Amino acid sequence: MATEGGGKEMNEIKTQFTTREGLYKLLPHSEYSRPNRVPFNSQGSNPVRVSFVNLNDQSGNGDRLCFNVGRELYFYIYKGVRKAADLSKPIDKRIYKGTQPTCHDFNHLTATAESVSLLVGFSAGQVQLIDPIKKETSKLFNEENSCQHLWKVDWNEERENEGSKTSEEALVTVQRLIDKSRVTCVKWVPGSESLFLVAHSSGNMYLYNVEHACGTTAPHYQLLKQGESFAVHTCKSKSTRNPLLKWTVGEGALNEFAFSPDGKFLACVSQDGFLRVFSFDSVELHGTMKSYFGGLLCVCWSPDGKYVVTGGEDDLVTVWSFGDCRVIARGHGHKSWVSVVAFDPYTTSVEESDPMELSGSDEDFQDLLHFGRDRANSTQSRLSKRNSTESRPVSVTYRFGSVGQDTQLCLWDLTEDILFPHQPLSRARTHTNVMNATSPPAGSTGNSVVTPGNSAPPPLPRSNSLPHSAVSSTGSKGSIADGAIASGVSKFATLSLHDRKDRHHEKDHKRNHSMGHISSKSSDKLNLVTKTKTDPAKTLGTPLCPRMEDVPLLEPLICKKIAHERLTVLIFLEDCIVTACQEGFICTWGRPGKVGLMSAPNQASSPGGTIV
């Protein structure tokens, strides 16, 4: 783990960091914020979120970003590492009354240089469909149709440090017929131009179609499918209306959901501490996982759909195998709640000792998922190839990152000695911390969806991890029915190890941000889990929630304090990493070798000043 030292250095805001691929550097001239650059007073406001879309215009600068700060929503041309940000000319700016934006998502399928569809969720429960290029408001969902939805005033007033045309909108506070609670997550359904999914703090999710109305009366539902801790209802009406489906998932707020790269599966994390993965079309529960304690706040998929990573109030990042439906590793580096997790498809790598050979079968390419640009697609192809060449020495490294309320950015490497422990290492590893251990028999049982065998080979060296367990293999699994993604992850057995002294002192842990230290003896803190009927003491030590010593404990490659306020955004782009904090500053970190692409800013149009 990269340590910062002590005292004053520990609290210093970092502007660069180094990993094995080189130097990442903060680009101050590429910072986006409100036009006046004044830090936002975030007390009591909703998290700042950022959404990107590429319009594929002929100028070669088709990237656009949207972000919310308080009751304001901005839409800018994103110039990335190429040019300095020009905050004086937002394409669109909206100020809302009576509610605040909480989340948003672009439809990448329909986006053009002339039009783009943007969904915006609000703290009062509404969902708005707008076009920030045409500056139009298309529809408002979860609002009574018989009422005037909103009123809008265009200003031509010259504001200090702004001088841009601004629209102010007020969402009328009337009865919301579908759900009155805050929107926590909104996303377009992958591959669809009209379907989108909305999650609320009530614990419900709703499937909408932009082409259908919501109706003037409260919807009536009939049960479609029910399972353990979830139920799905259809809307019962003579004519098709929104919502098409209502999902009730777990207990407490549904904090975030994420579609798998192929769009077939849906991962949901809730305040009850559970990850639940569903088959989206068949509405079947594929697998579950329980946090160590507290709620789960964020979730993401690996680029090939084989792993799910979560973060939450236990200060941990947890890696869950989709194929084996089990926790395969945890990462401890944050001192507070983890707010965002994301994979980096541009750094995830596969290296083979032999030249890649193609079998000529079309099946070799059926699971290639389009999740990025050319380099990311190349990585995906090699990841897919990895599972069909089990006998060939291959080095696999997944890179993912996390940010949290402790204002820290952590980067993690998930390497093949964790993922494929039966495979010999193809080369020497760096950042390895190996401890001597002995292997007792593995005999824990629980409510696991998949139960591999229980053989325990000698311990393997750990890449970037504390070896809290050894691992065993039963070979890779076959394909799952209906084209689900195959798994190459094998079973872990338990190792007893020397106790590790916690490197973080209580004074370093942000008050009111976390539920306590993480250790194998913290079962007494499990009582803090709220709004759940599941007894935490019964899940701890089962495959749903392995003990800390039962799975490898990853350490971050880097762990840097990069902001004054809690971090709420982490997005990996081809040339840079984008982060944002609750003060409303969206920061760009140039990747190694990409910083030199920056051209000089236009002094007349950019308030950002000169580049030093």
C-alpha atoms as one frame of an Amber mdcrd trajectory, in Angstrom:
protein
   0.000   0.000   0.000   1.269   3.441  -0.854   1.614   5.439   2.311   1.619
   9.173   2.564   3.773   9.651   5.627   2.448  11.356   8.730   1.368  14.681
  10.087   0.985  17.560   7.674   1.920  15.487   4.627  -0.978  13.148   5.338
  -3.522  15.965   4.877  -1.863  17.483   1.830  -3.912  17.505  -1.360  -2.085
  15.505  -4.020  -1.858  16.723  -7.615  -0.046  13.734  -9.097   0.661  10.081
  -8.442   2.670   7.294 -10.037   1.684   3.734 -10.921   3.501   1.072 -12.929
   2.359   2.666 -16.197   3.719   6.092 -15.297   2.743   9.502 -13.897  -0.845
  10.700 -13.596  -1.094  14.460 -13.258  -3.912  16.825 -12.322  -4.661  19.346
 -15.092  -5.892  22.562 -13.387  -6.816  24.184 -16.700  -9.175  21.267 -17.441
 -11.225  21.783 -14.283 -14.981  22.239 -14.733 -17.270  23.883 -12.204 -19.845
  26.614 -11.892 -18.780  29.590 -14.036 -17.782  31.704 -11.026 -15.490  28.907
  -9.738 -16.740  29.519  -6.200 -16.804  26.325  -4.078 -20.347  25.160  -3.540
 -21.691  25.015   0.004 -22.643  21.354  -0.036 -24.378  21.223   3.345 -27.540
  19.174   2.918 -27.299  18.957  -0.861 -27.358  15.919  -3.102 -24.108  14.395
  -4.421 -22.471  15.972  -7.451 -22.733  13.598 -10.424 -21.145  13.671 -13.885
 -22.375  12.095 -17.148 -20.520  11.919 -20.475 -21.658  11.447 -24.062 -19.853
  11.530 -27.407 -21.781  13.113 -30.273 -19.417  11.879 -33.024 -19.408  15.260
 -34.727 -17.005  16.093 -37.551 -15.004  18.585 -35.496 -13.321  15.762 -33.587
 -14.404  17.317 -30.296 -17.661  15.499 -29.695 -17.356  14.874 -25.951 -19.990
  16.546 -23.787 -20.440  16.435 -20.047 -23.330  17.160 -17.742 -23.010  17.757
 -14.006 -25.301  18.867 -11.199 -24.336  21.188  -8.352 -27.046  21.890  -5.791
 -30.162  22.963  -7.720 -28.167  23.750 -10.859 -27.516  21.580 -13.927 -24.747
  22.345 -16.468 -23.995  21.036 -19.956 -20.536  21.767 -21.415 -18.245  20.813
 -24.267 -15.608  18.629 -22.617 -12.144  19.331 -23.994 -10.303  16.854 -21.765
  -6.505  16.930 -21.994  -6.528  18.773 -25.332  -7.627  22.305 -24.423  -8.429
  24.373 -21.378 -12.008  24.436 -20.137 -14.086  27.479 -21.077 -16.590  27.935
 -18.273 -18.023  31.161 -19.635 -20.009  29.384 -22.350 -22.068  26.440 -21.132
 -24.212  24.934 -23.874 -27.102  24.771 -21.429 -27.653  25.715 -17.803 -30.776
  25.082 -15.738 -31.719  26.184 -12.244 -34.528  24.284 -10.514 -36.873  25.397
  -7.761 -38.612  23.107  -5.327 -36.323  20.153  -6.035 -32.712  19.289  -6.866
 -31.138  17.084  -9.545 -29.715  13.890  -8.046 -28.545  11.839 -11.059 -28.603
  11.818 -14.871 -27.792   9.670 -17.883 -27.377  10.236 -21.653 -28.815   7.971
 -24.325 -25.689   7.111 -26.335 -27.672   5.354 -29.067 -29.655   8.387 -30.164
 -27.055  11.117 -29.555 -26.171  13.285 -32.550 -24.537  16.675 -33.028 -28.017
  18.229 -33.282 -29.845  16.415 -30.492 -29.209  14.399 -27.345 -31.601  12.766
 -24.859 -30.733  13.340 -21.204 -32.640  11.829 -18.288 -32.485  13.725 -14.985
 -33.712  12.350 -11.645 -34.742  14.651  -8.802 -34.855  14.702  -5.024 -38.663
  14.983  -5.044 -39.044  11.822  -7.152 -39.597  13.186 -10.663 -37.686  12.174
 -13.784 -37.266  14.707 -16.580 -36.323  14.068 -20.215 -34.526  17.066 -21.731
 -32.482  17.936 -24.801 -29.698  20.317 -23.687 -28.609  20.976 -27.289 -32.040
  22.078 -28.472 -32.682  23.461 -24.964 -35.990  21.647 -24.861 -37.873  19.860
 -22.114 -39.523  16.825 -23.609 -41.376  14.990 -20.847 -41.764  14.738 -17.102
 -42.375  11.350 -15.469 -43.816  10.512 -12.044 -45.916  13.668 -12.017 -49.658
  14.072 -12.338 -50.459  14.659 -16.013 -53.498  16.816 -15.321 -51.300  19.498
 -13.761 -49.023  21.953 -15.473 -45.729  20.121 -15.125 -43.357  23.027 -14.953
 -42.931  26.616 -15.830 -39.870  28.025 -17.435 -38.380  31.494 -17.620 -35.525
  32.397 -19.959 -33.141  35.013 -18.663 -30.996  37.321 -20.735 -29.674  38.961
 -17.603 -25.908  39.377 -17.559 -24.671  37.758 -14.391 -21.343  38.477 -12.830
 -18.632  36.195 -14.257 -21.241  34.349 -16.319 -22.915  36.256 -19.122 -24.696
  33.166 -20.420 -28.326  32.543 -21.211 -29.895  30.569 -18.389 -33.229  28.845
 -18.004 -34.901  28.546 -14.645 -37.405  25.786 -14.121 -39.715  24.982 -11.258
 -41.071  21.472 -10.926 -44.479  22.027  -9.417 -44.820  20.215  -6.120 -47.994
  18.219  -6.647 -48.902  14.648  -5.921 -46.449  12.199  -7.443 -48.521   9.186
  -8.301 -45.801   6.569  -8.748 -43.155   7.230  -6.058 -42.632  10.214  -3.771
 -39.087   9.372  -2.653 -35.760  10.644  -3.960 -34.409   9.264  -7.228 -31.098
   7.537  -6.458 -30.149   6.207  -9.906 -31.462   6.551 -13.459 -30.122   4.761
 -16.558 -31.195   4.000 -20.083 -31.638   0.281 -20.719 -28.653  -0.819 -22.858
 -29.512  -1.123 -26.520 -32.846   0.682 -26.190 -33.822   4.094 -27.526 -36.904
   4.404 -25.330 -36.670   2.229 -22.187 -35.098   3.478 -18.964 -34.880   2.288
 -15.361 -35.242   4.456 -12.253 -34.357   3.572  -8.640 -35.732   5.379  -5.574
 -34.758   5.639  -1.933 -38.008   3.781  -1.185 -36.287   0.599  -2.391 -38.363
   0.448  -5.580 -37.262   0.477  -9.224 -39.485   1.358 -12.154 -39.176   0.581
 -15.852 -40.448   3.367 -18.124 -40.954   3.863 -21.844 -40.546   7.455 -23.039
 -43.271   6.888 -25.625 -45.944   6.045 -23.026 -47.823   8.317 -20.644 -47.904
   7.861 -16.885 -51.665   8.256 -16.530 -53.733  10.612 -14.416 -54.448   8.166
 -11.597 -52.240   6.108  -9.327 -51.150   2.877 -11.024 -52.533  -0.487  -9.989
 -50.119  -3.416  -9.965 -50.368  -7.167 -10.294 -47.655  -9.595  -9.233 -45.443
 -10.911 -12.019 -42.700 -12.705 -10.079 -41.616 -13.016  -6.473 -38.472 -14.363
  -4.847 -36.319 -14.028  -1.768 -36.328 -10.313  -0.798 -37.681  -9.109  -4.138
 -40.933  -8.840  -6.064 -41.745  -7.603  -9.569 -45.170  -6.222 -10.525 -46.673
  -5.165 -13.838 -48.901  -2.145 -14.253 -52.525  -3.256 -14.567 -54.455  -1.061
 -16.996 -56.564  -1.260 -20.147 -53.970   0.591 -22.196 -50.177   0.466 -21.905
 -48.944   3.080 -19.455 -45.929   3.850 -17.299 -44.433   2.320 -15.307 -44.192
  -0.915 -17.260 -42.684  -2.759 -14.281 -42.215  -2.098 -10.586 -39.362  -3.829
  -8.777 -39.287  -3.982  -4.978 -35.794  -4.995  -3.894 -34.564  -5.655  -0.361
 -35.105  -3.403   2.649 -34.392   0.310   2.743 -33.084   2.514  -0.064 -31.882
   1.053  -3.346 -28.684   3.090  -3.652 -27.429   2.179  -7.121 -27.781  -0.319
  -9.935 -25.608  -1.184 -12.933 -26.265  -3.185 -16.094 -23.749  -5.823 -17.149
 -21.734  -4.940 -20.279 -23.969  -7.147 -22.437 -27.118  -5.684 -20.865 -28.480
  -9.069 -19.786 -27.952  -8.751 -16.035 -28.664  -6.092 -13.444 -26.635  -5.621
 -10.248 -28.366  -3.720  -7.413 -26.961  -2.540  -4.074 -29.192  -1.544  -1.186
 -29.096   0.012   2.239 -29.728  -3.420   3.745 -26.144  -4.313   2.755 -26.997
  -6.764  -0.023 -25.787  -7.013  -3.590 -28.419  -8.712  -5.724 -27.773  -9.682
  -9.343 -30.791 -10.339 -11.571 -31.313 -11.610 -15.064 -33.015  -8.517 -16.441
 -35.212 -10.149 -19.089 -36.326 -13.220 -17.145 -36.494 -11.342 -13.809 -34.646
 -14.171 -12.045 -32.264 -13.727  -9.111 -28.808 -14.948 -10.168 -26.890 -14.436
  -6.922 -26.443 -12.345  -3.770 -23.720 -11.053  -1.475 -23.795  -9.332   1.927
 -21.572  -6.430   3.001 -19.321  -6.886   6.009 -21.596  -4.416   7.753 -23.707
  -1.406   6.842 -25.276  -0.479   3.543 -23.770  -0.912   0.091 -23.584   2.393
  -1.783 -22.047   1.691  -5.198 -21.536  -1.086  -7.736 -19.819  -1.702 -11.077
 -19.050  -4.536 -13.511 -15.721  -5.589 -14.925 -15.395  -4.866 -18.666 -15.991
  -8.534 -19.540 -18.869  -8.972 -17.081 -17.129 -11.658 -15.018 -16.768  -9.702
 -11.770 -18.807  -7.213  -9.778 -17.197  -4.745  -7.367 -19.129  -2.999  -4.603
 -18.332  -0.347  -2.005 -20.194   0.951   1.012 -20.384   1.804   4.678 -17.943
  -0.927   5.738 -15.132   1.155   4.122 -14.298  -1.850   1.912 -14.324  -2.647
  -1.766 -15.580  -6.182  -2.342 -14.948  -8.266  -5.474 -17.666 -10.793  -6.299
 -17.427 -13.479  -8.981 -20.447 -13.522 -11.276 -19.843 -17.119 -12.367 -19.187
 -18.600  -8.931 -21.534 -16.253  -7.014 -19.003 -15.744  -4.250 -16.722 -13.117
  -2.750 -13.196 -13.624  -4.080 -11.415 -10.628  -2.492 -11.856  -7.520  -0.381
  -9.860  -4.310  -0.462  -9.145  -2.093   2.540  -7.650   1.345   1.964 -10.395
   3.861   2.651 -10.985   5.386   6.068 -14.621   6.170   5.381 -17.585   5.150
   3.270 -16.808   4.206  -0.326 -19.031   6.281  -2.623 -17.976   5.186  -6.150
 -16.265   2.151  -7.681 -15.326   1.849 -11.370 -13.207  -0.391 -13.611 -10.557
   1.074 -15.903 -10.915  -0.758 -19.257  -7.899   1.067 -20.705  -5.444  -0.285
 -18.096  -6.939  -3.757 -17.673  -4.448  -6.016 -19.459  -3.923  -9.550 -20.685
  -0.430 -10.734 -21.596   0.282 -14.124 -23.153   3.589 -15.943 -23.358   2.602
 -17.626 -26.636   1.191 -15.962 -29.745  -2.585 -15.786 -29.716  -4.208 -18.474
 -31.836  -7.742 -18.374 -33.147  -9.772 -21.556 -33.388 -11.821 -20.219 -36.269
 -15.070 -20.751 -34.370 -17.614 -17.943 -34.280 -18.304 -18.843 -30.657 -14.915
 -17.422 -29.681 -16.256 -13.957 -30.394 -19.836 -14.109 -29.198 -19.073 -12.689
 -25.741 -17.089  -9.659 -26.901 -18.695  -6.694 -25.185 -18.470  -3.179 -26.596
 -17.522  -1.147 -23.544 -14.935   1.333 -24.756 -12.857   2.507 -27.664 -10.334
   0.507 -29.693  -7.891  -0.191 -26.885 -10.630  -1.265 -24.518 -12.163  -3.515
 -27.170  -8.754  -5.107 -27.741  -8.446  -5.800 -24.022 -11.929  -7.311 -23.990
 -11.062  -9.646 -26.841  -8.040 -10.915 -24.968 -10.017 -11.297 -21.735 -12.537
 -13.452 -23.595  -9.714 -15.441 -25.135  -8.264 -16.041 -21.659 -10.995 -18.522
 -20.751 -10.544 -20.619 -23.887  -6.782 -21.022 -23.366  -6.592 -22.361 -19.819
  -3.453 -24.399 -20.525  -1.479 -21.385 -21.765   0.416 -19.200 -19.286  -1.464
 -15.921 -19.204  -1.109 -12.834 -17.032  -4.402 -11.077 -16.275  -4.727  -7.771
 -14.453  -7.976  -5.902 -13.902  -7.588  -2.286 -12.785 -10.368  -0.630 -10.845
 -10.616   2.458  -8.698 -12.644   3.804  -5.813 -13.305   7.166  -4.180 -14.896
   7.859  -0.845 -16.073  10.282   1.765 -12.524  10.292   3.156 -11.585  12.426
   0.070  -9.197   9.698  -1.099  -8.713   8.062  -4.493  -7.606   4.431  -4.420
  -6.484   2.356  -7.407  -6.484  -1.439  -7.186  -5.080  -4.262  -9.286  -6.964
  -7.542  -9.384  -4.353  -9.968 -10.673  -4.347 -13.520 -11.975  -2.845 -14.953
  -8.789  -6.107 -13.922  -7.094  -8.407 -14.764  -9.997  -6.749 -17.971 -11.245
  -4.740 -19.330  -8.304  -4.160 -22.714  -9.960  -2.236 -21.054 -12.795   1.547
 -20.628 -12.376   2.729 -17.046 -12.336   4.175 -16.095 -15.717   6.503 -13.413
 -14.332   7.708 -11.801 -11.154   5.234  -9.410  -9.512   5.740  -6.037  -7.939
   3.890  -4.686  -4.901   3.711  -8.201  -3.463   3.375  -8.824   0.254   3.748
 -12.489   1.112   3.317 -13.985   4.570   3.903 -17.546   5.725   0.728 -19.457
   6.377  -0.632 -22.927   6.983  -3.794 -24.304   5.489  -6.544 -25.837   7.613
  -9.350 -27.752   5.929 -12.006 -25.642   4.265 -15.397 -26.694   5.497 -17.631
 -23.642   5.654 -21.054 -23.966   4.131 -23.873 -21.532   3.483 -26.515 -20.321
   1.112 -24.296 -20.087  -1.937 -25.800 -20.348  -5.375 -22.751 -22.225  -6.685
 -20.702 -24.661  -4.572 -17.376 -25.675  -6.108 -15.094 -28.322  -4.663 -12.864
 -27.982  -1.610  -9.253 -28.786  -2.442  -6.459 -26.657  -0.981  -3.138 -26.324
  -2.840  -0.034 -24.693  -1.330  -0.292 -20.932  -0.797   0.552 -18.656  -3.718
   2.208 -15.253  -3.621  -0.186 -12.338  -3.537  -0.097  -9.444  -5.945  -0.895
  -6.230  -4.102  -2.659  -8.100  -1.334  -2.363  -9.438   2.158  -2.614 -13.217
   1.732  -5.449 -13.839   4.163  -6.327 -17.062   2.387  -5.008 -19.594  -0.015
  -7.018 -20.680  -2.982  -8.048 -23.860  -4.701  -9.318 -24.812  -8.102 -11.924
 -27.030  -9.569 -11.346 -25.790 -13.080 -13.337 -23.299 -15.017 -17.073 -23.574
 -15.351 -18.951 -24.072 -18.559 -21.275 -21.620 -20.205 -24.414 -20.577 -18.382
 -27.700 -21.026 -20.233 -29.080 -18.203 -22.375 -25.702 -16.811 -23.277 -24.684
 -15.787 -19.773 -21.011 -15.045 -19.247 -18.784 -18.007 -18.393 -16.594 -17.994
 -15.329 -12.969 -18.936 -14.838 -12.849 -18.262 -11.115 -12.072 -21.071  -8.740
 -12.834 -21.772  -5.112 -10.914 -20.279  -2.212  -9.985 -22.242   0.913  -9.279
 -20.713   4.297  -5.807 -20.060   5.736  -4.947 -19.092   9.277  -2.490 -16.213
   9.344  -0.638 -13.995  11.727  -2.718 -11.103  12.945  -2.090  -7.837  11.128
  -1.957  -4.639  13.110  -4.430  -2.074  11.846  -2.388   0.706  10.247  -5.068
   3.329  10.622  -5.591   5.039  13.983  -8.981   6.148  15.214  -8.026   9.797
  14.827  -7.495   9.268  11.096 -11.001   7.955  10.673 -13.470  10.684   9.714
 -16.112  11.149  12.331 -19.737  10.668  11.195 -18.473   9.129   7.959 -17.839
   5.540   8.904 -19.054   2.784  11.168 -15.702   1.772  12.557 -12.519  -0.121
  11.874 -12.492  -3.288   9.806 -11.140  -6.379  11.510 -11.999 -10.020  11.874
 -13.267  -9.298  15.403 -15.769  -6.592  14.498 -18.867  -8.777  14.569 -20.291
  -6.619  17.360 -20.692  -3.778  14.848 -22.974  -5.912  12.707 -25.849  -4.744
  14.887 -25.594  -1.358  13.184 -27.088  -2.717   9.984 -30.464  -1.078   9.595
 -33.709  -1.890   7.842 -33.032  -5.565   7.238 -34.750  -8.708   8.436 -31.654
 -10.825   7.878 -29.709 -11.627  11.033 -26.137 -10.438  10.301 -24.674 -12.912
  12.758 -26.093 -15.741  10.660 -24.612 -14.472   7.383 -21.114 -13.761   8.701
 -18.822 -16.673   7.922 -21.031 -17.992   5.096 -20.419 -17.550   1.354 -22.830
 -14.607   1.514 -20.433 -12.766   3.803 -17.078 -14.494   4.405 -15.021 -13.489
   7.405 -12.129 -11.118   6.808  -9.568 -13.885   7.164 -11.389 -16.163   4.717
 -10.662 -14.187   1.531  -7.606 -12.303   0.208  -7.333  -8.725   1.418  -6.172
  -6.408  -1.357  -4.109  -3.332  -0.684  -4.389  -0.331  -3.022  -1.667   0.494
  -5.524  -2.105   4.121  -4.563  -4.249   5.858  -1.963  -4.165   9.650  -2.293
  -6.092  12.509  -0.759  -7.155  14.579  -3.777  -9.939  16.890  -2.507 -11.144
  18.921   0.459 -14.697  17.565   0.361 -16.034  14.051  -0.082 -15.570  12.550
  -3.537 -18.648  11.592  -5.540 -17.425  10.819  -9.090 -14.834   8.490 -10.654
 -14.848   7.933 -14.432 -12.089   6.353 -16.531 -11.642   7.806 -20.025  -9.076
   6.910 -22.664  -6.810   9.929 -22.075  -7.633  10.756 -18.474  -9.391   9.991
 -15.207 -12.232  12.257 -14.115 -13.074  12.843 -10.455 -15.444  15.253  -8.718
 -16.046  16.367  -5.153 -19.047  17.764  -3.335 -17.751  21.340  -3.715 -18.679
  21.093  -7.397 -15.213  20.803  -8.972 -14.808  18.267 -11.795 -11.114  17.423
 -12.136  -9.199  15.857 -15.029  -6.132  13.690 -14.371  -4.010  13.193 -17.485
  -2.810   9.655 -18.062   0.912   8.949 -18.529   2.057  10.322 -21.887  -1.190
  12.220 -22.469  -0.483  15.459 -20.596   1.676  16.851 -23.400  -1.324  16.885
 -25.735  -2.652  20.021 -24.038  -2.683  23.092 -26.263  -2.479  26.642 -24.993
  -5.820  28.079 -23.846  -7.500  31.055 -25.447  -6.843  33.843 -23.007  -9.805
  35.855 -24.213 -12.400  33.146 -23.671 -11.017  31.075 -20.820 -11.285  32.355
 -17.250  -8.899  29.646 -16.132  -5.729  31.683 -16.639  -2.448  30.565 -18.120
  -0.856  27.147 -17.970   2.274  27.001 -15.862
